[in-house]
Short mmCIF file of C-alpha atoms in Angstrom, two decimals:
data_model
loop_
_atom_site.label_atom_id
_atom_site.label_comp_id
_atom_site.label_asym_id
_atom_site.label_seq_id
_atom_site.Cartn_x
_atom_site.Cartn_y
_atom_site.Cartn_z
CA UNK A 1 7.99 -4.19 28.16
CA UNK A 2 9.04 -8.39 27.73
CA UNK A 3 7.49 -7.96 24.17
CA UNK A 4 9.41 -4.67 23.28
CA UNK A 5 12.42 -5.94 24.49
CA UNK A 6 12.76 -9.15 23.28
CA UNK A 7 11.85 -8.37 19.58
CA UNK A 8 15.11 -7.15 19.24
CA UNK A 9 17.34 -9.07 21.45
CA UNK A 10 17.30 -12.92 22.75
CA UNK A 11 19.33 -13.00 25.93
CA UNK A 12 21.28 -10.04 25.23
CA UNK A 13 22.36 -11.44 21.87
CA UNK A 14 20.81 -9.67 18.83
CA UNK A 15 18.42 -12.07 16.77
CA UNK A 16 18.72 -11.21 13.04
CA UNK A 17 17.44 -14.38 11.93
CA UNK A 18 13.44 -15.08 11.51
CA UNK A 19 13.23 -18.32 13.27
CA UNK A 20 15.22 -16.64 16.29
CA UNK A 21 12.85 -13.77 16.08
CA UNK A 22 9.90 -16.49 16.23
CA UNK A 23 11.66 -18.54 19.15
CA UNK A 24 11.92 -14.80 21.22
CA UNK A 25 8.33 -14.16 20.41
CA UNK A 26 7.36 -17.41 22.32
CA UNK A 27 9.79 -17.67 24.73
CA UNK A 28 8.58 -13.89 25.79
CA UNK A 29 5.08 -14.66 25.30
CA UNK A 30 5.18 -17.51 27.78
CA UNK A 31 7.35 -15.51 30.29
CA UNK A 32 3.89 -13.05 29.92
CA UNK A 33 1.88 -15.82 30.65
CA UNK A 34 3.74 -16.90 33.39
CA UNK A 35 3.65 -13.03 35.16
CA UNK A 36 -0.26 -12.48 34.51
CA UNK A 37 -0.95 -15.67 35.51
CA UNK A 38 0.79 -15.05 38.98
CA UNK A 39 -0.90 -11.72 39.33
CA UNK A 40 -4.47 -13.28 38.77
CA UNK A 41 -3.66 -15.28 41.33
CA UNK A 42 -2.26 -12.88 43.72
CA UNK A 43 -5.45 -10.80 43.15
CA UNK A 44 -7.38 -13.96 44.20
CA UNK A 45 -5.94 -14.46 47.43
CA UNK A 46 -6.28 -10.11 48.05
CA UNK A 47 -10.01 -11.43 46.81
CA UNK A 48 -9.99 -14.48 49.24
CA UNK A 49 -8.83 -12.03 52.35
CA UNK A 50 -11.09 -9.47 51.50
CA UNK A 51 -8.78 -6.63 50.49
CA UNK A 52 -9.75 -4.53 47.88
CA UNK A 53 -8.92 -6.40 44.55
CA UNK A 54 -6.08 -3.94 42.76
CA UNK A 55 -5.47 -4.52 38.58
CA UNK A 56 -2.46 -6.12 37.08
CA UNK A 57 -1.75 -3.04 35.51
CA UNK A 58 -1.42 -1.74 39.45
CA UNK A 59 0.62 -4.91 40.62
CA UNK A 60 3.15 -4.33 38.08
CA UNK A 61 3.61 -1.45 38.85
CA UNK A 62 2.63 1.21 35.87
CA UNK A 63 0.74 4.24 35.94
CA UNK A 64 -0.91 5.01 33.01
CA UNK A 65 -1.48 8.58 33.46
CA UNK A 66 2.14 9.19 34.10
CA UNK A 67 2.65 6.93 30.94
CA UNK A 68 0.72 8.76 29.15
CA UNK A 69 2.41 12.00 30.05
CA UNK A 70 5.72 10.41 29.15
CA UNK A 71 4.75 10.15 25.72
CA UNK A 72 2.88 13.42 25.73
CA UNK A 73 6.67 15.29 26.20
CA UNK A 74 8.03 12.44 23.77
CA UNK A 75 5.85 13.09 20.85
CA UNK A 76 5.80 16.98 21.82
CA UNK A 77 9.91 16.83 21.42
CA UNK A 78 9.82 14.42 18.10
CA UNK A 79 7.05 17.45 16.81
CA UNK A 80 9.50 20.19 17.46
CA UNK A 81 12.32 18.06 15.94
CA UNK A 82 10.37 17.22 12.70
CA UNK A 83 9.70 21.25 12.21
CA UNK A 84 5.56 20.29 13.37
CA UNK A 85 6.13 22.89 16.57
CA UNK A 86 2.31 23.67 15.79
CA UNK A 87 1.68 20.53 16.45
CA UNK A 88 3.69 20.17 19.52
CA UNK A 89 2.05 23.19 20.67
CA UNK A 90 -1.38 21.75 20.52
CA UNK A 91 -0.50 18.63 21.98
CA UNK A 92 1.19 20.01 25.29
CA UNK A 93 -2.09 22.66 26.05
CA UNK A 94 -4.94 20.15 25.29
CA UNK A 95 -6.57 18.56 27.76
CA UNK A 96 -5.77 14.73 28.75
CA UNK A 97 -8.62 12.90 26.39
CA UNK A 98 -7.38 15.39 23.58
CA UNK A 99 -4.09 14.78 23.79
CA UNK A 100 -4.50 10.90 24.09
CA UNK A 101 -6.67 11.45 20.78
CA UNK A 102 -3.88 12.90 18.71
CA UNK A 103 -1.37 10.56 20.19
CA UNK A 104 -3.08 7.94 19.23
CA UNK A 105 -3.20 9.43 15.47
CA UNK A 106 0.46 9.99 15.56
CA UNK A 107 1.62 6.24 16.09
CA UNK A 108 -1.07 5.13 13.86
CA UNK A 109 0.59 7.30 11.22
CA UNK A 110 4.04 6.85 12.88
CA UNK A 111 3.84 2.72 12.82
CA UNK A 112 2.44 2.54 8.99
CA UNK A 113 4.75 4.61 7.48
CA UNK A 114 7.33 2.87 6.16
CA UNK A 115 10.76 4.18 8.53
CA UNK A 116 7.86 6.23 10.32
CA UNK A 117 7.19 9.88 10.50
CA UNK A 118 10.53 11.26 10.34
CA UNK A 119 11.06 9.45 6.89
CA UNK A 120 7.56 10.99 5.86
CA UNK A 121 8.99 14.56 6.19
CA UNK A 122 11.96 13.87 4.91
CA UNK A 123 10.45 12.51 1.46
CA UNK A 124 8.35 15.25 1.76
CA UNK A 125 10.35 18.19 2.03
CA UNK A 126 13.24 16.69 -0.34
CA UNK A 127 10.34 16.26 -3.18
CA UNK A 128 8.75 19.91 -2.81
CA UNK A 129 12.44 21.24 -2.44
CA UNK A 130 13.05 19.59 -5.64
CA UNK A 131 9.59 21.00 -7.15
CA UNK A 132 10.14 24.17 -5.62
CA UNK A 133 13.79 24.50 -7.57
CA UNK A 134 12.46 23.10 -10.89
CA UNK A 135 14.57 19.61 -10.62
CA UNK A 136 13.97 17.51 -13.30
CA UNK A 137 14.44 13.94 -12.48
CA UNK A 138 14.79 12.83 -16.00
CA UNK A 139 17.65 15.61 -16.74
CA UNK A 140 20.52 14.16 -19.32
CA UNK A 141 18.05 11.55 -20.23
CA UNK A 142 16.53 10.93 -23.63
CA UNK A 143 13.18 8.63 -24.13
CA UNK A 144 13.44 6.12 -26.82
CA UNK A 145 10.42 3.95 -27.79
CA UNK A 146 10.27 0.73 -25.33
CA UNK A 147 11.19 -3.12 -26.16
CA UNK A 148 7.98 -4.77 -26.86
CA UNK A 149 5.52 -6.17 -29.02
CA UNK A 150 2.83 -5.15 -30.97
CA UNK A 151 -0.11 -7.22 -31.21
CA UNK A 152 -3.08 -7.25 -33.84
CA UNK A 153 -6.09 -9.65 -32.97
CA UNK A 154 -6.47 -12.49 -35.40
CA UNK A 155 -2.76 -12.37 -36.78
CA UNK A 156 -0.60 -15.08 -35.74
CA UNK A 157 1.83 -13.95 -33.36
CA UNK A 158 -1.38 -13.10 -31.23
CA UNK A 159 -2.44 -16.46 -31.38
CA UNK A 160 0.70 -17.63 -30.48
CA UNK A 161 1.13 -14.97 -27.51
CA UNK A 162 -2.64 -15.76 -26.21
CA UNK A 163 -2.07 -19.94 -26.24
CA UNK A 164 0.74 -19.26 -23.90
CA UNK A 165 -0.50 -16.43 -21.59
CA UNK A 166 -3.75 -19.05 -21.01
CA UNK A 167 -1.05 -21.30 -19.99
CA UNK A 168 0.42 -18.41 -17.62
CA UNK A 169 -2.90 -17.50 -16.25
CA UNK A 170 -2.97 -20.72 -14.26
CA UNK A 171 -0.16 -19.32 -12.85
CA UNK A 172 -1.35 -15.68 -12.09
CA UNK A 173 -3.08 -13.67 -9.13
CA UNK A 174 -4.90 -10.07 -9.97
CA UNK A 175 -4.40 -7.05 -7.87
CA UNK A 176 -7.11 -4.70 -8.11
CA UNK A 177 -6.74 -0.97 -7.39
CA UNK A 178 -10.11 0.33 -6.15
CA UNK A 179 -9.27 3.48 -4.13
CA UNK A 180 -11.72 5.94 -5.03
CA UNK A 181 -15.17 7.23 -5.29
CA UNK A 182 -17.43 7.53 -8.54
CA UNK A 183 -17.53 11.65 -7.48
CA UNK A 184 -15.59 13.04 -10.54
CA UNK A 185 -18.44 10.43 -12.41
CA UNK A 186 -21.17 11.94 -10.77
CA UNK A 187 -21.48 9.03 -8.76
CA UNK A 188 -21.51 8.66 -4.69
CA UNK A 189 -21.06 5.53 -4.12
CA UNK A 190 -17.66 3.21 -4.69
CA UNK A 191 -16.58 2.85 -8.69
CA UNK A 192 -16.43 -1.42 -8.81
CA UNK A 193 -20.32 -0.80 -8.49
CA UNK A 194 -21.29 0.94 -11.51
CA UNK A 195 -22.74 -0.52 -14.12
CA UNK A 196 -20.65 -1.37 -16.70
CA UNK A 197 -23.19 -1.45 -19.04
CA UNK A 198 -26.88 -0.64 -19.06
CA UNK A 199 -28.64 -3.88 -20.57
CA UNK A 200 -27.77 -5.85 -17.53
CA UNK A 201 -26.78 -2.78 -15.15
CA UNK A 202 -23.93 -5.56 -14.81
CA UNK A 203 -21.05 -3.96 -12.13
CA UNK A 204 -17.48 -3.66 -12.64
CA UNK A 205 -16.84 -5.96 -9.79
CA UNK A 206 -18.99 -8.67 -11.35
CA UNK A 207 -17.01 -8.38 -14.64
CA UNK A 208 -13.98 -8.94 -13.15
CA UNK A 209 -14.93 -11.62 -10.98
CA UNK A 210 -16.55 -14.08 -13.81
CA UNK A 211 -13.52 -13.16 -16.56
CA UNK A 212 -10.84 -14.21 -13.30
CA UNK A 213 -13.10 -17.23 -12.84
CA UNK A 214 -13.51 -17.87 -16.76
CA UNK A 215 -9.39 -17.95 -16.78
CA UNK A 216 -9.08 -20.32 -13.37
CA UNK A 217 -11.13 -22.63 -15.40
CA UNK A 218 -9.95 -22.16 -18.97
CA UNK A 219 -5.88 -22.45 -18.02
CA UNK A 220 -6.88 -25.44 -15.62
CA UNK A 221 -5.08 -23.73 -12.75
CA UNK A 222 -4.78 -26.23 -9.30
CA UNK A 223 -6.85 -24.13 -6.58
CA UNK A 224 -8.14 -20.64 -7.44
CA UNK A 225 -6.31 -17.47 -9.05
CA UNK A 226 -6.26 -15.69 -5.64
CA UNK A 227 -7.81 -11.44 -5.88
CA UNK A 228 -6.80 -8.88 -3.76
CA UNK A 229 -8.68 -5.82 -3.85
CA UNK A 230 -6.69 -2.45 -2.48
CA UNK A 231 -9.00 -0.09 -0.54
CA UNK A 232 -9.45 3.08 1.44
CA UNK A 233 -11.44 4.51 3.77
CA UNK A 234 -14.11 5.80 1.48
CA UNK A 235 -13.92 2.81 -0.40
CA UNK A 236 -13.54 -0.40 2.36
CA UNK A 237 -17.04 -0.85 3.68
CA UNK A 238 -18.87 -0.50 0.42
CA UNK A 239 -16.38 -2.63 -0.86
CA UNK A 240 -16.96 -5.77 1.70
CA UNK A 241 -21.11 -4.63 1.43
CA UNK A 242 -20.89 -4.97 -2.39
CA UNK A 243 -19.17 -8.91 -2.19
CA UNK A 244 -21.15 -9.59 0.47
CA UNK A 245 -24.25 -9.16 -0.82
CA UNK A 246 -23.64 -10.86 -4.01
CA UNK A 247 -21.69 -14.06 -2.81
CA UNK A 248 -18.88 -12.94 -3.91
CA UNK A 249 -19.71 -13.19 -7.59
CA UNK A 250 -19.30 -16.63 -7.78
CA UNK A 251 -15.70 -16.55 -5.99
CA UNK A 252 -14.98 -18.13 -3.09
CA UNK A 253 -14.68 -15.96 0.34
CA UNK A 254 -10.89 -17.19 0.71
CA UNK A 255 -9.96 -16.36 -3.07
CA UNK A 256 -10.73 -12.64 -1.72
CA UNK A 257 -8.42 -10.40 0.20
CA UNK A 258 -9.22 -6.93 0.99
CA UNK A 259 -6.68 -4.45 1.44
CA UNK A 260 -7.43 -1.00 3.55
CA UNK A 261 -4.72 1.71 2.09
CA UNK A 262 -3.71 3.92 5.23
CA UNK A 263 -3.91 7.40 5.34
CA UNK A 264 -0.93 9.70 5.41
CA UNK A 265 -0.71 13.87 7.03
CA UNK A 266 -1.64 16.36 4.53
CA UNK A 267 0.60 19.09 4.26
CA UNK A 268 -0.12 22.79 4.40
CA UNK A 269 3.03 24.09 2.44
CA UNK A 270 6.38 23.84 0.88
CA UNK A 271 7.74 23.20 4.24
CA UNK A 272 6.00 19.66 4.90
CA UNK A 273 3.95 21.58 7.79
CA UNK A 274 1.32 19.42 8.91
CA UNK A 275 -2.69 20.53 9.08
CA UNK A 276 -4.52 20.48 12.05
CA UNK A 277 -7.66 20.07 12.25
CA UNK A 278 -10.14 20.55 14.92
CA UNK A 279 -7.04 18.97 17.53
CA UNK A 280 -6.33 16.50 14.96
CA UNK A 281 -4.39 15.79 12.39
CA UNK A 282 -5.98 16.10 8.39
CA UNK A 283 -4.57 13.14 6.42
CA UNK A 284 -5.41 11.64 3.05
CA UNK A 285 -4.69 8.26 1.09
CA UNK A 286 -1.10 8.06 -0.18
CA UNK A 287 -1.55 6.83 -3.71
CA UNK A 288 -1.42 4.10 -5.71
CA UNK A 289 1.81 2.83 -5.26
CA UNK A 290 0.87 1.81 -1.71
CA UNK A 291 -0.30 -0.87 -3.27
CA UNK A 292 2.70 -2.87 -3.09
CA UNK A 293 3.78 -2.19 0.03
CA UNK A 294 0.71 -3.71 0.92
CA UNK A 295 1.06 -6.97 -0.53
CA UNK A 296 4.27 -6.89 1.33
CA UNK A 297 2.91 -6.09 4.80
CA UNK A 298 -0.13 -8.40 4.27
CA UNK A 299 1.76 -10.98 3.42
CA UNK A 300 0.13 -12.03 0.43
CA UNK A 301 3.19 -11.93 -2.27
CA UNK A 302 4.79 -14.36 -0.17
CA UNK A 303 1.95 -16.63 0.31
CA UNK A 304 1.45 -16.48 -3.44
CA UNK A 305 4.92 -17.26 -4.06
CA UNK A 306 4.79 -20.03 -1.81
CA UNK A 307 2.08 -21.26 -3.90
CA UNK A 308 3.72 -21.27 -6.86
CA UNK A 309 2.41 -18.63 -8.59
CA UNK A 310 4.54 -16.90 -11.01
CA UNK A 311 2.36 -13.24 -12.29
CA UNK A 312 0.65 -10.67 -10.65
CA UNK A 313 -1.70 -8.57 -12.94
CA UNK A 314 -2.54 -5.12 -11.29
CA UNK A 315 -5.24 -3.37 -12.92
CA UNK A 316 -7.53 -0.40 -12.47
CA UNK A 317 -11.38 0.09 -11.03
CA UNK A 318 -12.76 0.87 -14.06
CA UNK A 319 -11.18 -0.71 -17.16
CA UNK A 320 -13.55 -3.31 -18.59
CA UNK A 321 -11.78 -4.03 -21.70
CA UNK A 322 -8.67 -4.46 -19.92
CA UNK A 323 -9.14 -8.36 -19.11
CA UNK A 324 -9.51 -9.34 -23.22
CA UNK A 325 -5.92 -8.46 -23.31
CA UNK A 326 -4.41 -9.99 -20.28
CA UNK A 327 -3.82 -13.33 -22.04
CA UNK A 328 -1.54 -11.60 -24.86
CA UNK A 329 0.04 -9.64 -22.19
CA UNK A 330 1.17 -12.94 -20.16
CA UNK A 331 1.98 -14.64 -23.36
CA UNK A 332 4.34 -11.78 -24.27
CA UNK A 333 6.16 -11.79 -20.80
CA UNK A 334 6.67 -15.09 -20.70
CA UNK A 335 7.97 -15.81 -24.48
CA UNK A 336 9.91 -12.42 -23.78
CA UNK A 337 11.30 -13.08 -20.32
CA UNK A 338 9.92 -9.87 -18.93
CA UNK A 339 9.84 -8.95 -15.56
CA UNK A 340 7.50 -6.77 -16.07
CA UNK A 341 4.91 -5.37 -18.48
CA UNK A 342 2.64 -3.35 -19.49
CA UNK A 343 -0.25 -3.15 -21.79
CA UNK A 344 -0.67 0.01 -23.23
CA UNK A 345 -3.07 1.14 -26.80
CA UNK A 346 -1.37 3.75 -29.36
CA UNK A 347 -0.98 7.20 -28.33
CA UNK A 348 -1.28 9.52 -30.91
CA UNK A 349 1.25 12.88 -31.14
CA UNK A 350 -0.39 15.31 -29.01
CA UNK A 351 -2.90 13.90 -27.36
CA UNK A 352 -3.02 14.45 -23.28
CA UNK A 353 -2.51 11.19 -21.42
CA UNK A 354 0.79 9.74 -20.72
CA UNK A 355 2.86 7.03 -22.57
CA UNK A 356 5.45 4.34 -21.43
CA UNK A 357 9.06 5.03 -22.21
CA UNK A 358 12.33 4.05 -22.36
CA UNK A 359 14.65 6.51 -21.30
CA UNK A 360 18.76 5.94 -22.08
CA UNK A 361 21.54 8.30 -20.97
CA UNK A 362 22.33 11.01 -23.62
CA UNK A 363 26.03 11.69 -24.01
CA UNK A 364 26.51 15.96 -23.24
CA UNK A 365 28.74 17.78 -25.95
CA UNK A 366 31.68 19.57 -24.22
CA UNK A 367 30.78 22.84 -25.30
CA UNK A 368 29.24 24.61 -22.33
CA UNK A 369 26.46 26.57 -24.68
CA UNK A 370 25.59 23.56 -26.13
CA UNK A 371 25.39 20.99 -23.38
CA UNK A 372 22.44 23.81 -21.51
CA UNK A 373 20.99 23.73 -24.69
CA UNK A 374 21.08 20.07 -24.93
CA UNK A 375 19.96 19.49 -21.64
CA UNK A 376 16.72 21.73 -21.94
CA UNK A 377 15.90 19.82 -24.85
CA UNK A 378 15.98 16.37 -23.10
CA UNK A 379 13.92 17.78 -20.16
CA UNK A 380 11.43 19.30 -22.72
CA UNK A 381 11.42 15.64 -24.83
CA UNK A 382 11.02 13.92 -21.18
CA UNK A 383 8.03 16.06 -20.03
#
């Protein structure tokens, strides 16, 4: 209850500054000590007399069973107010180790949600509302080719691009994206371990490890380009198994960070109602875009930051080619200025995969006919 109440507030004044969160945290923490060291030595003397030694839970003063009947009613009432009465339903009949079980789920999903559960559902129902109605996001807009450059090996501007982005790379740290299972492939086990050819039966994971490696030393970067590897739960254990067992592939433990994407509920309808299954919520992984949310909560972009680095190159599980362009890519951004970029091959009209766009705000003509018409054609051009 110290801890809760002292992340917030310092003395009854609010803290909204980091190092007065950080002074709270120890001030609190050693006002903790100071109580549970007291108790343990109140339970001593009890010892010493021979009374029946009691737990500090028990000298101050909480009962976890009617704790844990508190919460029962408080995450029954958030259920009913989130439109999950199911769920509140199920939580108020089960038994006690039933009910801890799902309650346990529910802050799990509550705490790594970013604003929680009730910002889940909201998102939720607001997107299949939209979905539902047919609301086109990229209504009134019209795509237009994107600012870039186009580059063709062996001509000079790639030259010129690549000479930089090896300067960049001393600058960079990768992001891997490694989610998923091989199943659609045929495959059972985790994606970064199939062979990327079959010569060598060489894995994905070792390809990207020695080209990162063959950059750190090539752009004479000062310490190693740092890898972060975004996982699930199908995909964590084999993940740690597969660097493990090889060393690393050369890479240093350290330069490795592992990232375990959380799950979120799945939903049973247009309504955002949650599925229960077997007492228990069903979940599943939230996406990709997690991803960067994760390097936020881990910590990592600001520790890279810190370091100096300048780039961050996400890329995919299963892209081997992707790394001979990652040079020119760098190069680009940083002759460019770009915030951002992307490296993308040719799509040809017609053919089913998606492009990047740029997308600019059409002006409507003021003839009511013509501005639905209008507008039907920019959703149509926008997908």
């Amino acid at each position: 209850r110290i801890l809760y109440n002292i992340m917030a507030s310092k003395d009854g004044k609010t803290v909204d500054t980091p190092q007065g969160q950080l002074e709270a945290v120890q001030s609190s923490v050693s006002k903790a000590a100071e109580l549970i060291d007291a108790a343990q030595k109140f339970l001593e003397r009890k010892s010493d007399q021979g009374d029946p030694p009691k737990t500090i839970t028990e000298i101050l003063g909480d009962d976890p069973e009617k704790d844990a009947e508190r919460e029962r009613e408080a995450w029954a009432e958030e259920m009913y107010a989130l439109g999950q009465g199911h769920v509140a339903e199920v939580l108020k009949k089960a038994d006690q180790k039933q009910a801890l079980e799902l309650m346990s789920q529910l802050r799990t999903l509550d705490r790594q949600y970013p604003q929680g559960l009730r910002a889940y559902v909201g998102n939720a129902k607001r997107l299949l509302r939209g979905a539902a109605l047919g609301d086109n996001p990229f209504r009134g807009y019209a795509p237009r080719p994107p600012e870039g450059v186009r580059l063709v090996p062996a001509e000079k501007d790639h030259q010129m691009y690549e000479t930089e982005g090896m300067k960049q790379a001393a600058k960079c740290a990768f992001v891997l994206v490694a989610g998923g299972l091989g199943e659609r492939l045929g495959y059972n086990g985790i994606k970064v371990s199939l062979p990327v050819e079959i010569t060598t039966n060489e894995v994905y994971l070792s390809v990207y490890a020695s080209y990162i490696l063959a950059l750190q030393e090539k752009s004479k970067a000062q310490g190693f380009l740092p890898l972060a590897i975004m996982t699930s739960d199908d995909t964590h254990a084999k993940t740690e198994q597969l660097l493990k067992s090889h060393n690393y592939f050369g890479m240093k433990q350290e330069q490795v960070t592992l990232m375990k994407q959380e799950k979120v509920p799945s939903l049973a309808d247009n309504q955002a109602h949650f599925v229960l299954s077997n007492g228990l919520l069903s979940t599943k992984p939230h996406g990709h875009g997690d991803v960067h949310s994760l390097l936020h909560k881990t910590g990592l972009a600001h520790k890279w930051a810190a370091r100096g680095l300048r780039w961050v190159v996400f890329f995919q599980d299963t892209n081997a080619l992707v790394f001979r362009g990652i040079p020119g890519l760098l190069g680009v951004a940083a002759k460019k200025g770009y915030r951002i970029n992307t490296l993308v091959v040719d799509r040809k009209p017609g053919e089913p995969k998606g492009a990047i766009c740029r997308l600019d705000p059409k002006k409507q003509p003021s003839d009511p006919h013509s501005k639905r018409k209008s507008q039907e054609a920019d959703e149509y051009e926008a997908g």
